[in-house]
C-alpha cells in the first residue's frame, strides 16, 4: 500500500535511487522540496537537466565538463608535459584544491576491475596513449589506493614501460594529521615499508 | 575559485541546499546524475516538478497530497469521529504504517515554537477548530515529544477544554524493543512516572 499520494510517492522513490540516500532521507528531502516555493523547485530541476544535457568529456583529458576542452587543458599557464592520471573528475578536483599541482590531468573515468567486468578497453586508456604521442615528460599515476586503482596503476606502468616517459605513483602512507590508532593495518604496513631517512 | 564547470558547480550547489546533504554528498549525487542516461535524469527532474506543482493541502485534514480531499478523509471506512493531530504528513504516514489506527488525522504543518517565532496562528489550528464543530468524539494529540510538540499539545488541550470533546495524548516512555542503557534520562524518568500496574 502507498501511504503518500501518487506524485509524492514517485518523488520519494526517485530520490531513493540516488546514491547514499535511504528511504527516510528521501522522505525528508521530498517534503523539503514540497514546502519550497514553486520557482525554486523549478530552478532546482532545471539545474539538474542543464548539467546533464551540457555534460561532456573534455576532448583532451576526458574530464566531465560543459566545454569541448576543459579550462585546465585550455590553459597555457599549466605544464602540459606532466600528466596526472586519475580515475574520476572528483579526484582531479581534489588535487586542484591543493593549489600546488601545475601539470595537466588525464581522467580515466573508471578503473580496471575484473570483478565488475571492467577491462582496460572500458576506461579512457586509448585517449591517454594518443596524448603520450606528444611531448610528455612524466606521467603521475594517482589512481585510488584500492585493489582496482592499484591494478590500473600497474597496467599503465607496464603499458608505458618502453616509451621512455617517466612514470611515477603518488605515495601511500599515513594521512597527515591522522592518529595512528585509527589508521588501518595495511596502510600502517605500507607506511613502514615506504619509510624515509630523516 | 570554481573547480568544476559552471553547470556542474551549479548542480552541486543546488544539491548542497537539500537538508542533510553536505558538500561531499552533493558532489557524489551530482556525478551519479551526470553519468545517468539523459532520459532518466529528465524523468527525475520531472518527478520533482510534478510533485511540487500538484502538491496541495487536503481541504479537510491539511495533509500534503495531490488531491483536494486526501484518500483518508474521503474514505467511509475510517472513523471520522476520532481525529489524531500530528505535526507533519510524515507523522501521519508513520501511524498509517502501523495499520491499526482507523480514525482520521489533522496535520498541523508545524508546531508552536516561540523560539522560531511560530505562534498558534501559524499552524493549522483554525482548520482543526472548524472540524471540531462537527461530530467529534475524541482528539488524540500525537505531536512530537519535543519542546515544541509538548507546547502545541498543551495549547490544543487548553483550547478544547470546554468543548466536551475527549482529548488524549499518546504515551511517552521507553521504545518497544529498546535497550534501557541507550534510552535518554528524560525518557527513562517519564517511563517511570507513567508506570502501570501489572
PDB file of C-alpha atoms in Angstrom, chain A residues 28-158:
ATOM      1  CA  UNK A  28      12.872  14.258   4.292  1.00  0.00           C
ATOM      2  CA  UNK A  29      14.190  15.733   1.039  1.00  0.00           C
ATOM      3  CA  UNK A  30      10.846  15.243  -0.708  1.00  0.00           C
ATOM      4  CA  UNK A  31       8.990  17.192   1.975  1.00  0.00           C
ATOM      5  CA  UNK A  32      11.649  19.859   1.965  1.00  0.00           C
ATOM      6  CA  UNK A  33      11.051  20.306  -1.773  1.00  0.00           C
ATOM      7  CA  UNK A  34       7.260  20.222  -1.390  1.00  0.00           C
ATOM      8  CA  UNK A  35       7.489  23.095   1.079  1.00  0.00           C
ATOM      9  CA  UNK A  36       9.732  25.227  -1.135  1.00  0.00           C
ATOM     10  CA  UNK A  37       8.194  27.844  -3.398  1.00  0.00           C
ATOM     11  CA  UNK A  38       7.440  26.551  -6.860  1.00  0.00           C
ATOM     12  CA  UNK A  39      10.005  28.661  -8.692  1.00  0.00           C
ATOM     13  CA  UNK A  40      12.982  27.465  -6.669  1.00  0.00           C
ATOM     14  CA  UNK A  41      11.889  23.869  -7.194  1.00  0.00           C
ATOM     15  CA  UNK A  42      11.722  24.527 -10.941  1.00  0.00           C
ATOM     16  CA  UNK A  43      15.189  26.102 -10.786  1.00  0.00           C
ATOM     17  CA  UNK A  44      16.497  23.036  -8.993  1.00  0.00           C
ATOM     18  CA  UNK A  45      15.023  20.693 -11.608  1.00  0.00           C
ATOM     19  CA  UNK A  46      16.437  22.928 -14.360  1.00  0.00           C
ATOM     20  CA  UNK A  47      19.905  22.807 -12.825  1.00  0.00           C
ATOM     21  CA  UNK A  48      19.750  19.011 -12.926  1.00  0.00           C
ATOM     22  CA  UNK A  49      18.646  18.797 -16.555  1.00  0.00           C
ATOM     23  CA  UNK A  50      21.008  21.551 -17.727  1.00  0.00           C
ATOM     24  CA  UNK A  51      24.015  19.990 -16.020  1.00  0.00           C
ATOM     25  CA  UNK A  52      23.224  16.616 -17.553  1.00  0.00           C
ATOM     26  CA  UNK A  53      22.481  17.835 -21.088  1.00  0.00           C
ATOM     27  CA  UNK A  54      25.546  20.059 -21.270  1.00  0.00           C
ATOM     28  CA  UNK A  55      27.854  17.468 -19.709  1.00  0.00           C
ATOM     29  CA  UNK A  56      30.568  16.151 -21.979  1.00  0.00           C
ATOM     30  CA  UNK A  57      34.046  14.696 -21.704  1.00  0.00           C
ATOM     31  CA  UNK A  58      36.948  17.067 -22.388  1.00  0.00           C
ATOM     32  CA  UNK A  59      38.407  16.045 -25.755  1.00  0.00           C
ATOM     33  CA  UNK A  60      41.883  16.281 -24.273  1.00  0.00           C
ATOM     34  CA  UNK A  61      41.788  14.851 -20.730  1.00  0.00           C
ATOM     35  CA  UNK A  62      38.307  13.207 -20.638  1.00  0.00           C
ATOM     36  CA  UNK A  63      37.190  15.058 -17.516  1.00  0.00           C
ATOM     37  CA  UNK A  64      33.490  15.831 -17.169  1.00  0.00           C
ATOM     38  CA  UNK A  65      32.902  19.425 -18.209  1.00  0.00           C
ATOM     39  CA  UNK A  66      30.475  21.516 -20.239  1.00  0.00           C
ATOM     40  CA  UNK A  67      33.004  22.628 -22.849  1.00  0.00           C
ATOM     41  CA  UNK A  68      34.825  20.769 -25.616  1.00  0.00           C
ATOM     42  CA  UNK A  69      38.172  21.451 -23.993  1.00  0.00           C
ATOM     43  CA  UNK A  70      38.198  21.945 -20.208  1.00  0.00           C
ATOM     44  CA  UNK A  71      39.745  25.129 -18.719  1.00  0.00           C
ATOM     45  CA  UNK A  72      42.790  23.229 -17.418  1.00  0.00           C
ATOM     46  CA  UNK A  73      43.641  21.695 -20.803  1.00  0.00           C
ATOM     47  CA  UNK A  74      42.970  25.057 -22.486  1.00  0.00           C
ATOM     48  CA  UNK A  75      45.259  26.975 -20.107  1.00  0.00           C
ATOM     49  CA  UNK A  76      48.758  27.933 -21.269  1.00  0.00           C
ATOM     50  CA  UNK A  77      49.740  28.524 -17.641  1.00  0.00           C
ATOM     51  CA  UNK A  78      49.751  24.777 -16.985  1.00  0.00           C
ATOM     52  CA  UNK A  79      52.642  22.436 -17.623  1.00  0.00           C
ATOM     53  CA  UNK A  80      51.387  20.230 -20.437  1.00  0.00           C
ATOM     54  CA  UNK A  81      54.417  17.953 -20.211  1.00  0.00           C
ATOM     55  CA  UNK A  82      53.281  16.464 -16.907  1.00  0.00           C
ATOM     56  CA  UNK A  83      50.098  14.399 -16.884  1.00  0.00           C
ATOM     57  CA  UNK A  84      48.474  13.176 -13.682  1.00  0.00           C
ATOM     58  CA  UNK A  85      46.241  10.164 -14.297  1.00  0.00           C
ATOM     59  CA  UNK A  86      43.180   9.967 -12.035  1.00  0.00           C
ATOM     60  CA  UNK A  87      40.091   7.751 -12.029  1.00  0.00           C
ATOM     61  CA  UNK A  88      37.413  10.380 -11.676  1.00  0.00           C
ATOM     62  CA  UNK A  89      36.708  14.085 -12.172  1.00  0.00           C
ATOM     63  CA  UNK A  90      36.300  14.405  -8.391  1.00  0.00           C
ATOM     64  CA  UNK A  91      39.858  13.129  -7.926  1.00  0.00           C
ATOM     65  CA  UNK A  92      41.062  15.831 -10.310  1.00  0.00           C
ATOM     66  CA  UNK A  93      39.237  18.409  -8.213  1.00  0.00           C
ATOM     67  CA  UNK A  94      40.766  17.007  -5.017  1.00  0.00           C
ATOM     68  CA  UNK A  95      44.254  17.712  -6.419  1.00  0.00           C
ATOM     69  CA  UNK A  96      43.188  21.081  -7.855  1.00  0.00           C
ATOM     70  CA  UNK A  97      42.103  22.126  -4.389  1.00  0.00           C
ATOM     71  CA  UNK A  98      45.667  21.681  -3.125  1.00  0.00           C
ATOM     72  CA  UNK A  99      46.531  24.574  -5.443  1.00  0.00           C
ATOM     73  CA  UNK A 100      50.049  23.169  -5.808  1.00  0.00           C
ATOM     74  CA  UNK A 101      49.873  20.957  -8.864  1.00  0.00           C
ATOM     75  CA  UNK A 102      50.582  22.780 -12.089  1.00  0.00           C
ATOM     76  CA  UNK A 103      50.527  19.958 -14.608  1.00  0.00           C
ATOM     77  CA  UNK A 104      47.526  18.672 -16.534  1.00  0.00           C
ATOM     78  CA  UNK A 105      45.352  15.609 -15.921  1.00  0.00           C
ATOM     79  CA  UNK A 106      44.012  12.557 -17.604  1.00  0.00           C
ATOM     80  CA  UNK A 107      40.719  11.259 -16.239  1.00  0.00           C
ATOM     81  CA  UNK A 108      40.221   7.539 -16.853  1.00  0.00           C
ATOM     82  CA  UNK A 109      36.530   7.646 -15.926  1.00  0.00           C
ATOM     83  CA  UNK A 110      36.925   4.419 -14.011  1.00  0.00           C
ATOM     84  CA  UNK A 111      39.467   1.782 -13.065  1.00  0.00           C
ATOM     85  CA  UNK A 112      40.254  -1.709 -14.257  1.00  0.00           C
ATOM     86  CA  UNK A 113      38.105  -4.157 -12.300  1.00  0.00           C
ATOM     87  CA  UNK A 114      37.931  -7.757 -13.500  1.00  0.00           C
ATOM     88  CA  UNK A 115      35.364  -8.434 -10.738  1.00  0.00           C
ATOM     89  CA  UNK A 116      32.999  -5.897 -12.283  1.00  0.00           C
ATOM     90  CA  UNK A 117      33.953  -6.824 -15.820  1.00  0.00           C
ATOM     91  CA  UNK A 118      35.733  -3.520 -16.466  1.00  0.00           C
ATOM     92  CA  UNK A 119      38.780  -4.114 -18.629  1.00  0.00           C
ATOM     93  CA  UNK A 120      41.462  -1.771 -19.986  1.00  0.00           C
ATOM     94  CA  UNK A 121      39.287  -1.112 -23.040  1.00  0.00           C
ATOM     95  CA  UNK A 122      36.458   0.227 -20.887  1.00  0.00           C
ATOM     96  CA  UNK A 123      38.359   3.175 -19.423  1.00  0.00           C
ATOM     97  CA  UNK A 124      39.990   6.110 -21.173  1.00  0.00           C
ATOM     98  CA  UNK A 125      43.378   4.485 -21.780  1.00  0.00           C
ATOM     99  CA  UNK A 126      43.346   4.801 -25.582  1.00  0.00           C
ATOM    100  CA  UNK A 127      42.926   8.559 -25.176  1.00  0.00           C
ATOM    101  CA  UNK A 128      45.903   8.591 -22.806  1.00  0.00           C
ATOM    102  CA  UNK A 129      48.076   6.724 -25.318  1.00  0.00           C
ATOM    103  CA  UNK A 130      47.179   9.254 -28.009  1.00  0.00           C
ATOM    104  CA  UNK A 131      48.248  12.109 -25.731  1.00  0.00           C
ATOM    105  CA  UNK A 132      51.555  10.367 -24.978  1.00  0.00           C
ATOM    106  CA  UNK A 133      52.478  10.581 -28.687  1.00  0.00           C
ATOM    107  CA  UNK A 134      53.073  14.241 -27.891  1.00  0.00           C
ATOM    108  CA  UNK A 135      55.821  15.793 -25.791  1.00  0.00           C
ATOM    109  CA  UNK A 136      55.285  14.320 -22.316  1.00  0.00           C
ATOM    110  CA  UNK A 137      57.979  14.145 -19.621  1.00  0.00           C
ATOM    111  CA  UNK A 138      56.184  12.477 -16.772  1.00  0.00           C
ATOM    112  CA  UNK A 139      53.025  10.521 -16.080  1.00  0.00           C
ATOM    113  CA  UNK A 140      51.990  10.628 -12.412  1.00  0.00           C
ATOM    114  CA  UNK A 141      49.613   7.800 -11.615  1.00  0.00           C
ATOM    115  CA  UNK A 142      47.136   8.984  -8.974  1.00  0.00           C
ATOM    116  CA  UNK A 143      44.514   6.260  -9.187  1.00  0.00           C
ATOM    117  CA  UNK A 144      42.915   5.341  -5.874  1.00  0.00           C
ATOM    118  CA  UNK A 145      44.780   3.202  -3.380  1.00  0.00           C
ATOM    119  CA  UNK A 146      42.280   0.380  -3.830  1.00  0.00           C
ATOM    120  CA  UNK A 147      42.572  -3.019  -5.487  1.00  0.00           C
ATOM    121  CA  UNK A 148      41.175  -1.561  -8.723  1.00  0.00           C
ATOM    122  CA  UNK A 149      43.280   1.580  -8.526  1.00  0.00           C
ATOM    123  CA  UNK A 150      46.463  -0.423  -7.934  1.00  0.00           C
ATOM    124  CA  UNK A 151      45.663  -2.815 -10.776  1.00  0.00           C
ATOM    125  CA  UNK A 152      45.105   0.148 -13.069  1.00  0.00           C
ATOM    126  CA  UNK A 153      48.362   1.767 -11.947  1.00  0.00           C
ATOM    127  CA  UNK A 154      50.252  -1.459 -12.648  1.00  0.00           C
ATOM    128  CA  UNK A 155      48.637  -1.802 -16.071  1.00  0.00           C
ATOM    129  CA  UNK A 156      49.559   1.762 -17.053  1.00  0.00           C
ATOM    130  CA  UNK A 157      53.127   1.440 -15.808  1.00  0.00           C
ATOM    131  CA  UNK A 158      53.563  -1.728 -17.908  1.00  0.00           C
TER     132      UNK A 158
END
